C-alpha positions as a LaTeX table, in Angstrom:
\begin{tabular}{lrrr}
\hline
Residue & $x$ (\AA) & $y$ (\AA) & $z$ (\AA) \\
\hline
Unk1 & $-2.50$ & $-5.45$ & 24.62 \\
Unk2 & $-1.12$ & $-5.48$ & 21.18 \\
Unk3 & $-2.13$ & $-8.04$ & 18.55 \\
Unk4 & $-0.27$ & $-10.27$ & 16.46 \\
Unk5 & $-0.16$ & $-7.89$ & 13.49 \\
Unk6 & 0.97 & $-4.94$ & 15.66 \\
Unk7 & 3.63 & $-7.13$ & 17.13 \\
Unk8 & 4.77 & $-8.07$ & 13.58 \\
Unk9 & 4.96 & $-4.34$ & 12.64 \\
Unk10 & 7.11 & $-3.66$ & 15.76 \\
Unk11 & 9.35 & $-6.53$ & 14.85 \\
Unk12 & 9.84 & $-5.04$ & 11.45 \\
Unk13 & 10.66 & $-1.75$ & 12.89 \\
Unk14 & 7.61 & $-0.13$ & 11.50 \\
Unk15 & 5.59 & 2.65 & 12.99 \\
Unk16 & 2.23 & 3.44 & 11.37 \\
Unk17 & 1.76 & 7.11 & 10.50 \\
Unk18 & $-1.35$ & 9.04 & 11.08 \\
Unk19 & $-3.44$ & 8.33 & 8.12 \\
Unk20 & $-3.36$ & 10.99 & 5.36 \\
Unk21 & $-6.52$ & 12.90 & 4.63 \\
Unk22 & $-8.00$ & 12.84 & 1.10 \\
Unk23 & $-6.72$ & 15.52 & $-1.22$ \\
Unk24 & $-9.76$ & 15.64 & $-3.47$ \\
Unk25 & $-13.44$ & 14.55 & $-3.31$ \\
Unk26 & $-13.24$ & 10.94 & $-1.92$ \\
Unk27 & $-13.12$ & 9.30 & 1.33 \\
Unk28 & $-10.12$ & 7.30 & 2.63 \\
Unk29 & $-11.85$ & 4.01 & 2.66 \\
Unk30 & $-15.29$ & 2.32 & 2.36 \\
Unk31 & $-16.59$ & $-0.92$ & 3.79 \\
Unk32 & $-19.02$ & $-3.10$ & 1.87 \\
Unk33 & $-19.94$ & $-6.21$ & 3.77 \\
Unk34 & $-16.70$ & $-7.72$ & 5.03 \\
Unk35 & $-14.66$ & $-5.99$ & 2.42 \\
Unk36 & $-12.62$ & $-2.87$ & 3.06 \\
Unk37 & $-11.72$ & $-0.76$ & 0.09 \\
Unk38 & $-8.90$ & 1.55 & 0.66 \\
Unk39 & $-8.30$ & 4.65 & $-1.64$ \\
Unk40 & $-4.89$ & 4.88 & $-3.42$ \\
Unk41 & $-2.10$ & 5.79 & $-1.00$ \\
Unk42 & 0.92 & 7.93 & $-2.16$ \\
Unk43 & 4.48 & 7.32 & $-1.05$ \\
Unk44 & 4.41 & 10.04 & 1.66 \\
Unk45 & 6.66 & 9.68 & 4.61 \\
Unk46 & 8.51 & 11.65 & 7.12 \\
Unk47 & 10.78 & 12.92 & 4.26 \\
Unk48 & 7.99 & 14.08 & 2.15 \\
Unk49 & 6.32 & 12.69 & $-1.09$ \\
Unk50 & 8.49 & 10.50 & $-3.36$ \\
Unk51 & 8.10 & 12.19 & $-6.66$ \\
Unk52 & 9.40 & 11.32 & $-10.16$ \\
Unk53 & 9.24 & 9.05 & $-13.16$ \\
Unk54 & 10.55 & 5.45 & $-13.15$ \\
Unk55 & 12.94 & 4.80 & $-15.91$ \\
Unk56 & 13.79 & 8.49 & $-16.09$ \\
Unk57 & 14.71 & 9.96 & $-12.78$ \\
Unk58 & 13.79 & 7.19 & $-10.32$ \\
Unk59 & 15.50 & 3.83 & $-10.05$ \\
Unk60 & 13.58 & 0.47 & $-9.63$ \\
Unk61 & 14.88 & 0.18 & $-6.17$ \\
Unk62 & 13.79 & 3.69 & $-5.11$ \\
Unk63 & 10.36 & 2.78 & $-6.85$ \\
Unk64 & 10.26 & $-0.48$ & $-4.69$ \\
Unk65 & 10.88 & 1.57 & $-1.56$ \\
Unk66 & 8.06 & 3.98 & $-2.68$ \\
Unk67 & 5.53 & 1.10 & $-3.20$ \\
Unk68 & 6.63 & $-0.11$ & 0.20 \\
Unk69 & 5.75 & 3.27 & 1.84 \\
Unk70 & 2.38 & 3.18 & 0.00 \\
Unk71 & 1.73 & $-0.14$ & 1.74 \\
Unk72 & 2.58 & 1.15 & 5.09 \\
Unk73 & 0.12 & 4.11 & 4.43 \\
Unk74 & $-2.39$ & 1.43 & 3.43 \\
Unk75 & $-2.00$ & $-0.41$ & 6.61 \\
Unk76 & $-2.33$ & 2.73 & 8.60 \\
Unk77 & $-5.65$ & 3.35 & 6.89 \\
Unk78 & $-6.61$ & $-0.29$ & 7.63 \\
Unk79 & $-6.07$ & 0.18 & 11.24 \\
Unk80 & $-8.05$ & 3.44 & 11.20 \\
Unk81 & $-10.91$ & 1.63 & 9.50 \\
Unk82 & $-10.87$ & $-1.61$ & 11.56 \\
Unk83 & $-9.31$ & $-0.60$ & 14.88 \\
Unk84 & $-7.51$ & $-3.98$ & 15.02 \\
Unk85 & $-5.40$ & $-5.31$ & 12.22 \\
Unk86 & $-5.89$ & $-8.83$ & 13.52 \\
Unk87 & $-9.34$ & $-8.54$ & 11.99 \\
Unk88 & $-7.70$ & $-8.84$ & 8.58 \\
Unk89 & $-8.47$ & $-12.30$ & 7.11 \\
Unk90 & $-7.10$ & $-11.64$ & 3.58 \\
Unk91 & $-5.37$ & $-8.95$ & 1.52 \\
Unk92 & $-7.50$ & $-9.66$ & $-1.56$ \\
Unk93 & $-6.18$ & $-7.36$ & $-4.24$ \\
Unk94 & $-3.62$ & $-4.66$ & $-4.65$ \\
Unk95 & $-3.52$ & $-2.17$ & $-7.53$ \\
Unk96 & $-0.22$ & $-0.57$ & $-8.02$ \\
Unk97 & 0.17 & 2.46 & $-10.33$ \\
Unk98 & 3.67 & 3.41 & $-11.41$ \\
Unk99 & 4.63 & 6.75 & $-13.03$ \\
Unk100 & 7.05 & 5.73 & $-15.70$ \\
Unk101 & 8.74 & 6.68 & $-18.89$ \\
Unk102 & 7.79 & 5.23 & $-22.29$ \\
Unk103 & 9.37 & 1.81 & $-22.66$ \\
Unk104 & 9.66 & 1.14 & $-18.91$ \\
Unk105 & 8.51 & $-2.49$ & $-18.23$ \\
Unk106 & 9.56 & $-3.16$ & $-14.66$ \\
Unk107 & 6.22 & $-2.20$ & $-13.00$ \\
Unk108 & 6.05 & $-5.76$ & $-11.32$ \\
Unk109 & 9.48 & $-5.14$ & $-9.54$ \\
Unk110 & 8.16 & $-1.76$ & $-8.34$ \\
Unk111 & 4.86 & $-3.08$ & $-7.11$ \\
Unk112 & 6.64 & $-5.84$ & $-5.27$ \\
Unk113 & 7.55 & $-3.15$ & $-2.69$ \\
Unk114 & 3.99 & $-3.23$ & $-1.72$ \\
Unk115 & 3.30 & $-6.96$ & $-2.14$ \\
Unk116 & 6.36 & $-7.99$ & $-0.19$ \\
Unk117 & 5.33 & $-5.94$ & 2.80 \\
Unk118 & 1.83 & $-7.15$ & 2.94 \\
Unk119 & 3.19 & $-10.71$ & 2.98 \\
Unk120 & 5.78 & $-9.71$ & 5.71 \\
Unk121 & 3.05 & $-8.13$ & 7.81 \\
Unk122 & 0.07 & $-10.54$ & 7.26 \\
Unk123 & 1.71 & $-13.81$ & 6.41 \\
Unk124 & $-0.24$ & $-16.13$ & 4.14 \\
Unk125 & $-3.19$ & $-13.83$ & 4.57 \\
Unk126 & $-1.15$ & $-11.05$ & 2.89 \\
Unk127 & $-0.80$ & $-13.00$ & $-0.36$ \\
Unk128 & $-3.08$ & $-11.27$ & $-3.00$ \\
Unk129 & $-4.05$ & $-10.79$ & $-6.50$ \\
Unk130 & $-2.49$ & $-7.72$ & $-8.20$ \\
Unk131 & $-2.25$ & $-5.31$ & $-10.99$ \\
Unk132 & 0.88 & $-3.32$ & $-11.73$ \\
Unk133 & 0.00 & $-0.55$ & $-14.12$ \\
Unk134 & 2.40 & 2.07 & $-15.75$ \\
Unk135 & 1.10 & 5.58 & $-16.32$ \\
Unk136 & 2.54 & 8.82 & $-17.54$ \\
Unk137 & 1.59 & 10.84 & $-14.37$ \\
Unk138 & 0.11 & 10.35 & $-10.96$ \\
Unk139 & $-1.40$ & 12.89 & $-8.66$ \\
Unk140 & 0.89 & 15.52 & $-6.96$ \\
Unk141 & 3.86 & 14.02 & $-9.19$ \\
Unk142 & 4.06 & 10.87 & $-7.13$ \\
Unk143 & 6.06 & 8.13 & $-8.43$ \\
Unk144 & 3.80 & 5.45 & $-7.14$ \\
Unk145 & 0.10 & 4.97 & $-5.96$ \\
Unk146 & $-1.05$ & 1.93 & $-4.44$ \\
Unk147 & $-4.72$ & 0.73 & $-3.38$ \\
Unk148 & $-6.02$ & $-2.18$ & $-1.77$ \\
Unk149 & $-9.11$ & $-4.46$ & $-1.03$ \\
Unk150 & $-9.01$ & $-6.25$ & 2.24 \\
Unk151 & $-11.31$ & $-8.99$ & 3.57 \\
Unk152 & $-11.96$ & $-8.73$ & 7.32 \\
Unk153 & $-13.87$ & $-10.58$ & 10.15 \\
\hline
\end{tabular}
């Protein structure tokens, strides 16, 4: 039997990928009490890693899609950690990091790709606090990286 969140993912046409293994000396997630901390996820999908710099060679729309892919990967890690996504009681905080050119100021529009998906998938429990930070480079040349803190039961 699938849960409510799994049904919502199917309704959205989303299939969760196999969670990606860490690329350095860290773990994909840690649990402290009833909080799940998921390490930053890159925009890696079946087509590969979305690379580039917002405001230079990546559009805001492509950045939004990349952040959405990061969120799908975060949800896959949450499922691996919790077993059942219906255990999520709140997406507490998202941190979005955007590789961008000097003068680029649309980080919030890019980060909305992850934020919007969390609300689509988890409803009111998906509403969260957030940081959207611009940086000159991200690991492996990724355009976006997103991490999350989730409360669960």
